[in-house]
Amino acid sequence: MTLHTEKSTAEEDSDIIEFLNRKLANLSVASDAAEVLGKNDDGLPICEVSMLLPQYAHAIYNALHSPVRQLRLAAVVRLRKYLSLQNVDERVDNVLELNIIPLLIEFLETYNDNLLQYETAWIITNIAAGSTQHTQVLVAGDVTQHLIKVLTTSTNIEVQTQIIWALGNIAGDGAVFRDIILSAGVLDPLLYILTHYDRYDYMAVRITVWATANMCRGCRCSDPSWSLITPAFPILGNMVQLNDPEIIADACWGMSRILNGTHKHREHALVSDSSLCRRLVQLLCEESLSSTVHLPVLRTLVNIASGAEKQTQAVIDAGALTVLTSSFLTIKNLTLRRDACLAVSNVAAGTYKQVEAVLTEPKLLESVVALLWDNDMKVVKEACWVLSNSTSLHDPGHIHIILQHNIISSLIHHLRNPSTPCEILNKILDTLVNILSVGDVPGTDTLPDSHNEYSVKLASSGIVEALIETWNNAGGDNIKEKVLGLLGRWFYDYLPRNEHSDAVEDDGIDIASIEERVSRMSIMGGVDVF
C-alpha cells in the first residue's frame, strides 16, 4: 500500500439518513391522542391519553407508589401510551417532572412480573428517544447500569428486546453515553443474541442489530473504546447474509462505522477474505433493494477499500469496480454517485496493480472523467481524488492511460472558475504535479524543465492562463504556493519576460520573480474566465 497517498473515507454524520437512524421511539400501533383511558375501571381517572399529564399527574404519581400491583401497572401503561404520542411536544418533560426514575428502576428489576418490566422498559425507551437532556436524566439516575443488569438476567425475549431498544437510543445520543454503555459490557449480550439469532424472533434480531450499529456510532480506531466494538464486525458481517433489508442496512451501518477512520491505521485489517465483499457487491446488484439499503452497503465497501492492501484487494476481487461502473457512477442519486466515486478513489490509492485495475476497468475512467463536469461539487471532488490517487505513483503507463481521456479541459475549467472550492483546486494541482513529474528529464530537479513533453502539451492547452487565473482568485496561501511552484518549475518560460531580460538571462528563479511575472500577465488582461 502506498504510504504517501492518503485515502479518503466516508464521514457518516454528513448523511441525513444516518441522522434519522440514530434514535427510534417505540410508538403504539394505534397511538391516538383522543384514546380514552380507564374504561376497564382500573382505579384511575377516565381521560383522553393526551390529557393525562400534567392534568392527572397527582393521581398517576399516587398509583405508581401504590402497593397494589394492578394499580401500579395501570399507571405504567398509561405513561407508556402517553409517551407513544407524537403530537404532544412536552410529553417527556411532563413524565420526568414526576421524578419517578428510582421507581422505574424498581419496576425494571421486578423479575416476577415480565409485563411490568416490559412496560417500564418501553417508557425508558421513549424517554431516551427524546432530547440529549432527557437521556442525561436517565444516565444520571444510573438507569443504564440497571438496564444492562436486567438484560443479562432476564429470560423473557420481549423484555430483553425492549431493553436493547432503550440502550440503543441512549448510545445513539453521543459518544459519552455510548462509552458508558460499552464500558459496562453491553456488547456481549447483544452479540450473543446475534450469534444465536435463529432462537429469537424477527423484532429481537432487528432491534439488536440496530442497537449494535448505534454502539459503533462515531467510534474511531484511535479511540480507546474502539477495541470494545471490533468484536461486533464479523458478527455484523454474518447478519448481511440474511435476506432482510432492514437488518442488512443496519448491519452495514455498524460495519462502516467500525471501519471509519481506519485508513489512517492500515494495520487494522478487519476483512480477512473477499467473502464479505462478494456479498456486498451482490447486494448492490439487487435492483429490488432501495437506496436506504444500497447506501450503507456501498459505504461499507468504501471504508473496506480505504484500509489495508488486503482489504482493498478483496474489494477488487469481488468485482466491485465493474458494478460501480455499470450501476453507480452514473446513478441519479447524488449520495450513491458520490460514494461510488469515493470507493474508486480509495482503490486507486493502492498498489500498482490496484491502480492498474482501476485504469483498465472498461468505461470506468470514462465515467469518472464525466463526473468532473458534475453539477455537485462533492462528486467533482471525489472524481478529482480518483485522478490524484491514480497518478500518485508517477508511473508513465498510468499517466498515458489517463491522458488518453479528455481530462485537461475539465481541469482547466475548474482552475479558471472563481467559485471552485479549494479542496478541488488542491487535488487538481496535485494531479498536475504528478503528471508533470513523470515528464521530467533526469537531472532537472531544481530548474525549469523546457524539455518536459507534458509541460509543452499542457501549455498549448491553456494551462498557464488557467493557473494564472487560479492564482488571482485563490483565497488561501496553500493554493498560491502550489500554483507558483508549478509555474516556476514547468511553465517559467511561458510567463512574460522582465523588461531587461532580452540581453541578459535571469539569474536563477525565485518566488518574487515568478509573482512579478504572473502579476504582469494578469494586468495585461490576456486571461478570460471562460
Coordinates of N, CA, C and O in Angstrom, one line a residue, residues 379-526:
V379 N -19.3 15.5 -5.7 CA -19.0 14.5 -6.7 C -17.7 14.9 -7.5 O -16.8 14.0 -7.7
V380 N -17.6 16.1 -7.9 CA -16.4 16.6 -8.6 C -15.2 16.4 -7.7 O -14.1 15.9 -8.2
K381 N -15.3 16.6 -6.4 CA -14.1 16.5 -5.5 C -13.7 15.0 -5.5 O -12.5 14.7 -5.6
E382 N -14.6 14.1 -5.5 CA -14.2 12.6 -5.4 C -13.6 12.2 -6.8 O -12.7 11.4 -6.8
A383 N -14.1 12.8 -7.9 CA -13.6 12.5 -9.2 C -12.1 13.0 -9.3 O -11.2 12.3 -9.8
C384 N -11.9 14.2 -8.7 CA -10.5 14.7 -8.6 C -9.6 13.8 -7.8 O -8.4 13.7 -8.1
W385 N -10.1 13.3 -6.7 CA -9.4 12.3 -5.9 C -9.0 11.1 -6.7 O -7.9 10.6 -6.5
V386 N -9.9 10.6 -7.5 CA -9.5 9.5 -8.4 C -8.3 9.8 -9.2 O -7.4 9.0 -9.3
L387 N -8.3 10.9 -9.9 CA -7.2 11.3 -10.7 C -5.9 11.5 -9.9 O -4.8 11.1 -10.3
S388 N -6.0 12.2 -8.8 CA -4.8 12.4 -8.0 C -4.2 11.1 -7.5 O -3.0 10.9 -7.6
N389 N -5.1 10.2 -7.0 CA -4.6 8.9 -6.5 C -4.0 8.1 -7.6 O -3.0 7.4 -7.4
S390 N -4.7 8.1 -8.8 CA -4.3 7.3 -9.9 C -2.9 7.7 -10.5 O -2.2 6.9 -11.1
T391 N -2.6 9.0 -10.3 CA -1.3 9.5 -10.8 C -0.2 9.5 -9.7 O 0.9 9.9 -10.0
S392 N -0.5 9.2 -8.5 CA 0.4 9.4 -7.4 C 1.6 8.5 -7.4 O 2.6 8.8 -6.8
L393 N 1.5 7.4 -8.1 CA 2.7 6.5 -8.2 C 3.7 7.0 -9.3 O 4.8 6.4 -9.5
H394 N 3.3 8.0 -10.0 CA 4.2 8.6 -11.0 C 4.7 7.6 -12.1 O 5.8 7.6 -12.5
D395 N 3.7 6.8 -12.5 CA 4.0 5.7 -13.5 C 3.7 6.2 -14.9 O 2.5 6.6 -15.1
P396 N 4.6 6.2 -15.8 CA 4.3 6.7 -17.1 C 3.2 6.0 -17.8 O 2.4 6.6 -18.5
G397 N 3.0 4.7 -17.6 CA 1.9 3.9 -18.2 C 0.6 4.4 -17.7 O -0.4 4.6 -18.5
H398 N 0.5 4.7 -16.4 CA -0.8 5.2 -15.8 C -1.1 6.6 -16.4 O -2.2 6.9 -16.7
I399 N -0.1 7.4 -16.4 CA -0.3 8.8 -16.9 C -0.7 8.7 -18.4 O -1.6 9.5 -18.8
H400 N -0.2 7.8 -19.2 CA -0.5 7.7 -20.6 C -2.0 7.3 -20.7 O -2.7 7.9 -21.6
I401 N -2.5 6.4 -19.9 CA -3.9 6.0 -20.0 C -4.8 7.1 -19.6 O -5.8 7.4 -20.3
I402 N -4.4 7.8 -18.6 CA -5.3 8.9 -18.1 C -5.4 10.0 -19.1 O -6.5 10.6 -19.4
L403 N -4.2 10.4 -19.7 CA -4.2 11.5 -20.7 C -4.9 11.1 -22.0 O -5.2 12.0 -22.8
Q404 N -5.2 9.9 -22.2 CA -5.9 9.5 -23.4 C -7.4 9.9 -23.3 O -8.1 10.0 -24.3
H405 N -7.8 10.2 -22.1 CA -9.2 10.8 -21.9 C -9.0 12.3 -21.7 O -8.0 12.8 -21.3
N406 N -10.1 13.0 -22.1 CA -10.0 14.4 -22.1 C -10.2 15.0 -20.7 O -11.2 15.6 -20.4
I407 N -9.1 14.9 -19.9 CA -9.2 15.4 -18.5 C -8.8 16.9 -18.5 O -9.2 17.6 -17.6
I408 N -7.9 17.3 -19.4 CA -7.3 18.7 -19.3 C -8.4 19.8 -19.4 O -8.3 20.7 -18.6
S409 N -9.3 19.6 -20.3 CA -10.3 20.7 -20.5 C -11.1 20.9 -19.2 O -11.5 22.0 -18.8
S410 N -11.5 19.7 -18.5 CA -12.3 19.9 -17.3 C -11.4 20.5 -16.2 O -11.9 21.3 -15.4
L411 N -10.2 20.1 -16.1 CA -9.3 20.7 -15.1 C -9.1 22.2 -15.3 O -9.2 22.9 -14.3
I412 N -8.9 22.6 -16.5 CA -8.8 24.0 -16.8 C -10.1 24.7 -16.5 O -10.0 25.8 -15.9
H413 N -11.2 24.1 -16.8 CA -12.5 24.7 -16.4 C -12.6 25.1 -14.9 O -12.9 26.2 -14.5
H414 N -12.2 24.1 -14.1 CA -12.3 24.3 -12.6 C -11.2 25.3 -12.1 O -11.4 26.1 -11.2
L415 N -10.0 25.2 -12.8 CA -9.0 26.2 -12.4 C -9.4 27.6 -12.7 O -9.0 28.5 -11.9
R416 N -10.1 27.8 -13.7 CA -10.5 29.2 -14.1 C -11.8 29.7 -13.5 O -12.1 30.9 -13.6
N417 N -12.5 28.8 -12.9 CA -13.8 29.1 -12.2 C -13.5 29.7 -10.8 O -13.0 29.0 -10.0
P418 N -13.8 30.9 -10.6 CA -13.5 31.5 -9.2 C -14.3 30.9 -8.1 O -14.0 31.1 -6.9
S419 N -15.4 30.1 -8.4 CA -16.2 29.5 -7.3 C -15.7 28.1 -7.0 O -16.3 27.4 -6.2
T420 N -14.7 27.6 -7.7 CA -14.2 26.2 -7.4 C -13.7 26.1 -6.0 O -12.8 26.9 -5.6
P421 N -14.2 25.2 -5.2 CA -13.7 25.1 -3.8 C -12.2 24.8 -3.7 O -11.6 24.1 -4.6
C422 N -11.6 25.2 -2.7 CA -10.1 25.0 -2.5 C -9.7 23.5 -2.5 O -8.7 23.1 -3.0
E423 N -10.6 22.7 -1.9 CA -10.2 21.3 -1.8 C -10.2 20.6 -3.2 O -9.3 19.7 -3.5
I424 N -11.0 21.1 -4.1 CA -10.9 20.6 -5.5 C -9.7 21.2 -6.2 O -9.0 20.5 -6.9
L425 N -9.4 22.5 -6.0 CA -8.2 23.1 -6.6 C -6.9 22.3 -6.1 O -6.0 22.1 -6.9
N426 N -6.9 22.0 -4.9 CA -5.7 21.3 -4.3 C -5.5 19.9 -5.1 O -4.4 19.6 -5.4
K427 N -6.6 19.2 -5.3 CA -6.4 17.9 -5.9 C -6.1 18.0 -7.4 O -5.3 17.2 -7.9
I428 N -6.6 19.1 -8.0 CA -6.2 19.3 -9.4 C -4.8 19.6 -9.5 O -4.0 19.1 -10.4
L429 N -4.3 20.5 -8.7 CA -2.9 20.9 -8.7 C -2.0 19.7 -8.4 O -0.9 19.6 -9.0
D430 N -2.4 18.9 -7.4 CA -1.6 17.7 -7.1 C -1.5 16.7 -8.3 O -0.5 16.2 -8.6
T431 N -2.6 16.6 -9.1 CA -2.7 15.8 -10.2 C -1.7 16.3 -11.3 O -1.0 15.6 -12.0
L432 N -1.7 17.6 -11.5 CA -0.8 18.2 -12.5 C 0.7 18.0 -12.1 O 1.5 17.7 -13.0
V433 N 0.9 18.1 -10.8 CA 2.3 17.9 -10.4 C 2.7 16.4 -10.6 O 3.8 16.1 -11.1
N434 N 1.8 15.5 -10.4 CA 2.1 14.1 -10.6 C 2.3 13.8 -12.1 O 3.3 13.1 -12.5
I435 N 1.5 14.4 -13.0 CA 1.7 14.2 -14.4 C 3.0 14.8 -14.9 O 3.8 14.2 -15.6
L436 N 3.3 16.1 -14.5 CA 4.5 16.8 -15.0 C 5.7 16.1 -14.4 O 6.8 16.1 -15.1
S437 N 5.7 15.6 -13.2 CA 6.9 14.9 -12.7 C 7.3 13.7 -13.5 O 8.5 13.4 -13.6
V438 N 6.4 13.1 -14.2 CA 6.7 11.9 -15.0 C 7.5 12.4 -16.2 O 8.3 11.6 -16.8
G439 N 7.2 13.6 -16.7 CA 7.8 14.0 -17.9 C 9.1 14.7 -17.7 O 9.8 15.1 -18.7
D440 N 9.6 14.8 -16.5 CA 10.9 15.5 -16.2 C 12.0 14.7 -16.8 O 12.1 13.4 -16.8
V441 N 13.0 15.4 -17.3 CA 14.2 14.8 -17.8 C 15.2 14.7 -16.6 O 15.3 15.6 -15.8
P442 N 15.8 13.6 -16.4 CA 16.7 13.4 -15.3 C 17.8 14.5 -15.2 O 18.3 15.0 -16.2
G443 N 18.0 14.9 -13.9 CA 19.0 16.0 -13.7 C 18.4 17.4 -13.7 O 19.1 18.4 -13.6
T444 N 17.1 17.5 -13.8 CA 16.4 18.8 -13.8 C 15.5 19.0 -12.6 O 14.4 19.4 -12.7
D445 N 16.0 18.7 -11.4 CA 15.2 18.7 -10.2 C 14.9 20.1 -9.7 O 13.9 20.3 -9.0
T446 N 15.7 21.0 -10.0 CA 15.5 22.3 -9.4 C 15.3 23.4 -10.4 O 14.8 24.5 -10.1
L447 N 15.6 23.2 -11.7 CA 15.5 24.3 -12.7 C 14.2 23.9 -13.6 O 13.8 22.8 -13.7
P448 N 13.7 25.0 -14.2 CA 12.5 24.7 -15.1 C 12.9 23.8 -16.2 O 14.0 23.9 -16.8
D449 N 12.1 22.8 -16.5 CA 12.4 21.8 -17.5 C 11.7 22.1 -18.8 O 10.5 21.8 -19.0
S450 N 12.4 22.7 -19.7 CA 11.8 23.1 -21.0 C 11.7 21.9 -21.9 O 11.1 22.0 -23.0
H451 N 12.3 20.7 -21.5 CA 12.2 19.5 -22.3 C 11.1 18.6 -21.9 O 11.0 17.5 -22.4
N452 N 10.3 19.0 -20.9 CA 9.2 18.1 -20.4 C 8.1 18.1 -21.5 O 7.5 19.1 -21.8
E453 N 7.8 16.9 -22.0 CA 6.8 16.8 -23.1 C 5.4 17.2 -22.6 O 4.6 17.7 -23.3
Y454 N 5.2 16.9 -21.3 CA 3.8 17.2 -20.8 C 3.7 18.7 -20.5 O 2.6 19.2 -20.7
S455 N 4.7 19.4 -20.1 CA 4.6 20.8 -19.9 C 4.3 21.5 -21.3 O 3.5 22.5 -21.3
V456 N 4.9 21.0 -22.3 CA 4.6 21.6 -23.7 C 3.2 21.4 -24.1 O 2.5 22.3 -24.5
K457 N 2.7 20.2 -23.9 CA 1.3 19.8 -24.3 C 0.3 20.6 -23.4 O -0.7 21.2 -23.9
L458 N 0.6 20.7 -22.1 CA -0.3 21.4 -21.2 C -0.3 22.9 -21.5 O -1.4 23.5 -21.4
A459 N 0.8 23.4 -21.8 CA 0.9 24.9 -22.1 C 0.1 25.2 -23.3 O -0.6 26.2 -23.4
S460 N 0.2 24.3 -24.3 CA -0.6 24.6 -25.5 C -2.1 24.4 -25.3 O -2.9 24.9 -26.2
S461 N -2.5 23.8 -24.2 CA -3.9 23.6 -24.0 C -4.5 24.7 -23.2 O -5.7 24.8 -22.9
G462 N -3.6 25.7 -22.7 CA -4.1 26.8 -22.0 C -4.0 26.7 -20.5 O -4.6 27.4 -19.7
I463 N -3.1 25.8 -20.0 CA -3.0 25.5 -18.6 C -2.3 26.7 -17.9 O -2.6 27.0 -16.7
V464 N -1.4 27.4 -18.6 CA -0.7 28.5 -17.9 C -1.7 29.6 -17.6 O -1.7 30.2 -16.5
E465 N -2.5 30.0 -18.5 CA -3.5 31.0 -18.3 C -4.5 30.6 -17.2 O -4.9 31.4 -16.3
A466 N -4.8 29.3 -17.1 CA -5.7 28.8 -16.1 C -5.1 28.9 -14.7 O -5.7 29.3 -13.7
L467 N -3.8 28.6 -14.6 CA -3.1 28.7 -13.4 C -3.0 30.2 -12.9 O -3.1 30.4 -11.7
I468 N -2.8 31.0 -13.9 CA -2.8 32.5 -13.5 C -4.1 32.9 -12.9 O -4.2 33.6 -11.9
E469 N -5.2 32.4 -13.6 CA -6.5 32.7 -13.1 C -6.7 32.2 -11.7 O -7.3 32.8 -10.8
T470 N -6.2 31.0 -11.4 CA -6.3 30.4 -10.1 C -5.5 31.2 -9.1 O -6.0 31.4 -8.0
W471 N -4.4 31.6 -9.5 CA -3.5 32.4 -8.5 C -4.2 33.7 -8.2 O -4.2 34.2 -7.0
N472 N -4.9 34.3 -9.1 CA -5.6 35.6 -8.9 C -6.8 35.4 -8.0 O -7.1 36.3 -7.2
N473 N -7.5 34.2 -8.1 CA -8.7 34.0 -7.4 C -8.5 33.3 -6.1 O -9.4 33.3 -5.2
A474 N -7.4 32.7 -5.9 CA -7.1 31.8 -4.7 C -7.3 32.6 -3.4 O -6.8 33.7 -3.3
G475 N -8.0 32.0 -2.5 CA -8.2 32.6 -1.2 C -7.3 32.1 -0.1 O -7.2 32.7 1.0
G476 N -6.5 31.1 -0.4 CA -5.6 30.5 0.6 C -4.1 30.5 0.1 O -3.9 30.4 -1.1
D477 N -3.2 30.7 1.0 CA -1.8 30.7 0.6 C -1.3 29.4 0.1 O -0.4 29.3 -0.7
N478 N -1.9 28.3 0.5 CA -1.5 26.9 0.1 C -1.7 26.8 -1.4 O -0.9 26.3 -2.1
I479 N -2.9 27.3 -1.9 CA -3.2 27.2 -3.4 C -2.2 28.1 -4.1 O -1.6 27.7 -5.1
K480 N -1.9 29.3 -3.6 CA -1.0 30.2 -4.3 C 0.4 29.6 -4.4 O 1.1 29.7 -5.4
E481 N 0.8 29.0 -3.3 CA 2.2 28.4 -3.3 C 2.3 27.2 -4.3 O 3.3 27.1 -5.0
K482 N 1.2 26.4 -4.4 CA 1.2 25.3 -5.4 C 1.3 25.8 -6.8 O 2.0 25.3 -7.7
V483 N 0.5 26.9 -7.1 CA 0.5 27.5 -8.4 C 1.8 28.0 -8.8 O 2.4 27.8 -9.9
L484 N 2.4 28.8 -7.9 CA 3.7 29.3 -8.1 C 4.8 28.2 -8.3 O 5.7 28.4 -9.1
G485 N 4.7 27.2 -7.6 CA 5.6 26.0 -7.7 C 5.5 25.4 -9.1 O 6.5 25.1 -9.8
L486 N 4.2 25.2 -9.6 CA 4.0 24.7 -10.9 C 4.6 25.6 -12.0 O 5.3 25.2 -13.0
L487 N 4.2 26.9 -11.9 CA 4.7 27.9 -12.9 C 6.2 28.0 -12.9 O 6.8 28.1 -14.0
G488 N 6.8 28.0 -11.7 CA 8.3 28.1 -11.6 C 9.0 26.9 -12.2 O 10.1 27.1 -12.8
R489 N 8.5 25.7 -11.9 CA 9.2 24.5 -12.3 C 9.0 24.1 -13.8 O 9.9 23.7 -14.5
W490 N 7.7 24.3 -14.2 CA 7.4 23.7 -15.6 C 6.9 24.7 -16.6 O 6.9 24.4 -17.8
F491 N 6.6 25.9 -16.1 CA 6.0 26.9 -17.1 C 6.6 28.3 -17.0 O 6.1 29.2 -17.5
Y492 N 7.8 28.3 -16.5 CA 8.5 29.6 -16.3 C 8.7 30.3 -17.6 O 8.6 31.5 -17.8
D493 N 9.1 29.5 -18.7 CA 9.4 30.1 -20.0 C 8.1 30.6 -20.7 O 8.2 31.3 -21.7
Y494 N 7.0 30.3 -20.2 CA 5.7 30.7 -20.8 C 5.2 32.0 -20.1 O 4.1 32.5 -20.6
L495 N 5.9 32.5 -19.1 CA 5.5 33.7 -18.5 C 6.1 34.9 -19.2 O 7.2 34.7 -19.8
P496 N 5.5 36.1 -19.1 CA 6.1 37.3 -19.7 C 7.5 37.6 -19.2 O 7.7 37.4 -18.0
R497 N 8.4 38.0 -20.0 CA 9.8 38.2 -19.6 C 9.9 39.6 -18.9 O 9.1 40.5 -19.1
N498 N 10.9 39.7 -18.1 CA 11.2 41.0 -17.5 C 11.7 42.0 -18.5 O 12.2 41.6 -19.6
E499 N 11.6 43.3 -18.2 CA 12.0 44.3 -19.2 C 13.4 44.2 -19.8 O 13.7 44.4 -20.9
H500 N 14.3 43.8 -18.9 CA 15.7 43.8 -19.3 C 16.2 42.3 -19.5 O 17.4 42.1 -19.6
S501 N 15.3 41.4 -19.7 CA 15.8 40.0 -19.9 C 16.1 39.7 -21.3 O 16.6 38.5 -21.6
D502 N 16.0 40.6 -22.3 CA 16.3 40.3 -23.7 C 17.8 40.1 -23.8 O 18.3 39.2 -24.6
A503 N 18.6 40.9 -23.1 CA 20.1 40.9 -23.2 C 20.7 39.9 -22.2 O 21.7 39.3 -22.5
V504 N 20.1 39.8 -21.1 CA 20.7 39.0 -20.0 C 19.7 38.0 -19.5 O 18.5 38.3 -19.3
E505 N 20.1 36.7 -19.4 CA 19.3 35.7 -18.8 C 19.0 35.9 -17.4 O 19.9 36.5 -16.6
D506 N 17.8 35.5 -16.9 CA 17.5 35.7 -15.5 C 18.5 34.9 -14.7 O 18.9 33.7 -15.0
D507 N 19.0 35.4 -13.6 CA 19.9 34.8 -12.7 C 19.2 33.9 -11.7 O 18.9 34.4 -10.6
G508 N 18.8 32.7 -12.2 CA 18.1 31.8 -11.3 C 16.6 32.1 -11.2 O 16.2 33.1 -11.9
I509 N 15.9 31.4 -10.4 CA 14.4 31.6 -10.3 C 14.1 31.8 -8.8 O 14.6 31.0 -8.0
D510 N 13.3 32.7 -8.5 CA 12.8 32.9 -7.2 C 11.3 33.3 -7.2 O 10.8 33.7 -8.2
I511 N 10.7 33.2 -6.1 CA 9.3 33.4 -6.0 C 8.9 34.8 -6.4 O 7.9 35.0 -7.0
A512 N 9.7 35.8 -5.9 CA 9.4 37.2 -6.2 C 9.4 37.4 -7.8 O 8.5 38.1 -8.3
S513 N 10.3 36.7 -8.4 CA 10.4 36.9 -9.9 C 9.1 36.3 -10.5 O 8.5 36.9 -11.4
I514 N 8.7 35.1 -10.1 CA 7.5 34.5 -10.6 C 6.3 35.3 -10.3 O 5.4 35.6 -11.2
E515 N 6.1 35.8 -9.1 CA 5.0 36.6 -8.7 C 4.9 37.9 -9.6 O 3.8 38.3 -10.0
E516 N 6.1 38.5 -9.8 CA 6.1 39.7 -10.6 C 5.6 39.4 -12.1 O 4.8 40.2 -12.6
R517 N 6.1 38.3 -12.6 CA 5.7 38.0 -14.0 C 4.2 37.5 -14.1 O 3.5 37.8 -15.0
V518 N 3.8 36.8 -13.1 CA 2.3 36.5 -13.0 C 1.5 37.7 -12.9 O 0.4 37.8 -13.6
S519 N 1.9 38.6 -12.1 CA 1.1 39.9 -11.9 C 1.1 40.6 -13.2 O 0.0 41.2 -13.6
R520 N 2.2 40.7 -13.9 CA 2.2 41.4 -15.2 C 1.3 40.8 -16.2 O 0.5 41.4 -17.0
M521 N 1.2 39.4 -16.2 CA 0.3 38.7 -17.1 C -1.1 39.0 -16.8 O -2.0 39.2 -17.8
S522 N -1.5 39.1 -15.6 CA -2.9 39.4 -15.2 C -3.3 40.8 -15.5 O -4.4 41.1 -15.9
I523 N -2.3 41.7 -15.4 CA -2.6 43.1 -15.7 C -2.8 43.3 -17.2 O -3.5 44.2 -17.6
M524 N -2.1 42.5 -17.9 CA -2.1 42.7 -19.4 C -3.5 42.3 -19.9 O -3.9 42.6 -21.0
G525 N -4.3 41.7 -19.1 CA -5.7 41.4 -19.5 C -5.8 40.3 -20.5 O -6.8 40.3 -21.3
G526 N -4.8 39.4 -20.5 CA -4.9 38.3 -21.5 C -5.6 37.1 -21.1 O -5.4 36.0 -21.7

